[in-house]
GROMACS .gro file of C-alpha atoms in nm:
model
   61
    1MET     CA    1  11.203   7.589   0.221
    2GLU     CA    2  11.482   7.772   0.046
    3ARG     CA    3  11.400   7.974  -0.262
    4GLU     CA    4  11.587   7.734  -0.489
    5GLU     CA    5  11.385   7.446  -0.346
    6LEU     CA    6  11.063   7.633  -0.416
    7ILE     CA    7  11.164   7.694  -0.779
    8LYS     CA    8  11.262   7.327  -0.809
    9LYS     CA    9  10.917   7.226  -0.683
   10VAL     CA   10  10.750   7.454  -0.939
   11LYS     CA   11  10.958   7.293  -1.215
   12GLU     CA   12  10.861   6.946  -1.092
   13LEU     CA   13  10.492   7.036  -1.096
   14LEU     CA   14  10.524   7.173  -1.449
   15ASN     CA   15  10.710   6.863  -1.566
   16GLU     CA   16  10.420   6.657  -1.430
   17ASP     CA   17  10.176   6.877  -1.628
   18ASN     CA   18  10.026   7.018  -1.307
   19LEU     CA   19   9.996   7.378  -1.425
   20GLU     CA   20   9.716   7.466  -1.185
   21LYS     CA   21   9.900   7.316  -0.888
   22ALA     CA   22  10.212   7.508  -0.992
   23LYS     CA   23  10.016   7.835  -1.004
   24THR     CA   24   9.865   7.767  -0.662
   25PHE     CA   25  10.204   7.670  -0.517
   26ILE     CA   26  10.360   7.993  -0.645
   27GLU     CA   27  10.082   8.207  -0.500
   28ASP     CA   28  10.091   8.019  -0.168
   29HIS     CA   29  10.467   8.079  -0.140
   30LYS     CA   30  10.479   8.431  -0.283
   31GLU     CA   31  10.631   8.581   0.033
   32GLU     CA   32  10.894   8.309   0.064
   33LEU     CA   33  10.989   8.343  -0.302
   34GLY     CA   34  11.053   8.715  -0.271
   35ASP     CA   35  11.233   8.831  -0.586
   36TYR     CA   36  11.216   8.473  -0.719
   37TYR     CA   37  10.840   8.519  -0.754
   38ASP     CA   38  10.884   8.676  -1.098
   39LYS     CA   39  11.118   8.394  -1.200
   40ALA     CA   40  10.855   8.140  -1.096
   41LYS     CA   41  10.584   8.325  -1.288
   42ASN     CA   42  10.811   8.326  -1.593
   43LEU     CA   43  10.838   7.947  -1.567
   44LEU     CA   44  10.461   7.932  -1.604
   45ARG     CA   45  10.473   8.157  -1.907
   46SER     CA   46  10.749   7.956  -2.074
   47ASP     CA   47  10.559   7.634  -2.005
   48LYS     CA   48  10.248   7.780  -2.167
   49MET     CA   49  10.454   7.895  -2.465
   50ASP     CA   50  10.607   7.548  -2.506
   51ASP     CA   51  10.257   7.399  -2.499
   52LEU     CA   52  10.129   7.649  -2.754
   53LEU     CA   53  10.427   7.588  -2.983
   54GLY     CA   54  10.370   7.214  -2.957
   55GLN     CA   55  10.006   7.256  -3.052
   56PHE     CA   56  10.102   7.489  -3.336
   57LYS     CA   57  10.353   7.237  -3.474
   58LYS     CA   58  10.093   6.958  -3.459
   59PHE     CA   59   9.855   7.174  -3.657
   60PHE     CA   60  10.096   7.193  -3.951
   61LYS     CA   61  10.200   6.826  -3.956
   0.00000   0.00000   0.00000
């Protein structure tokens, strides 16, 4: 797989709310991702932040 394809797969997993599968996929393809590894890890962080913000907003509704 190309690096862009790997990142696309991570995004798909996150869109399907498969955070654990996304984490595993990233770790399994760490070597293939190369310098994209950090980008993939950042996707996980941003997804977590979006989830936390969503929960925070619900709290104040």
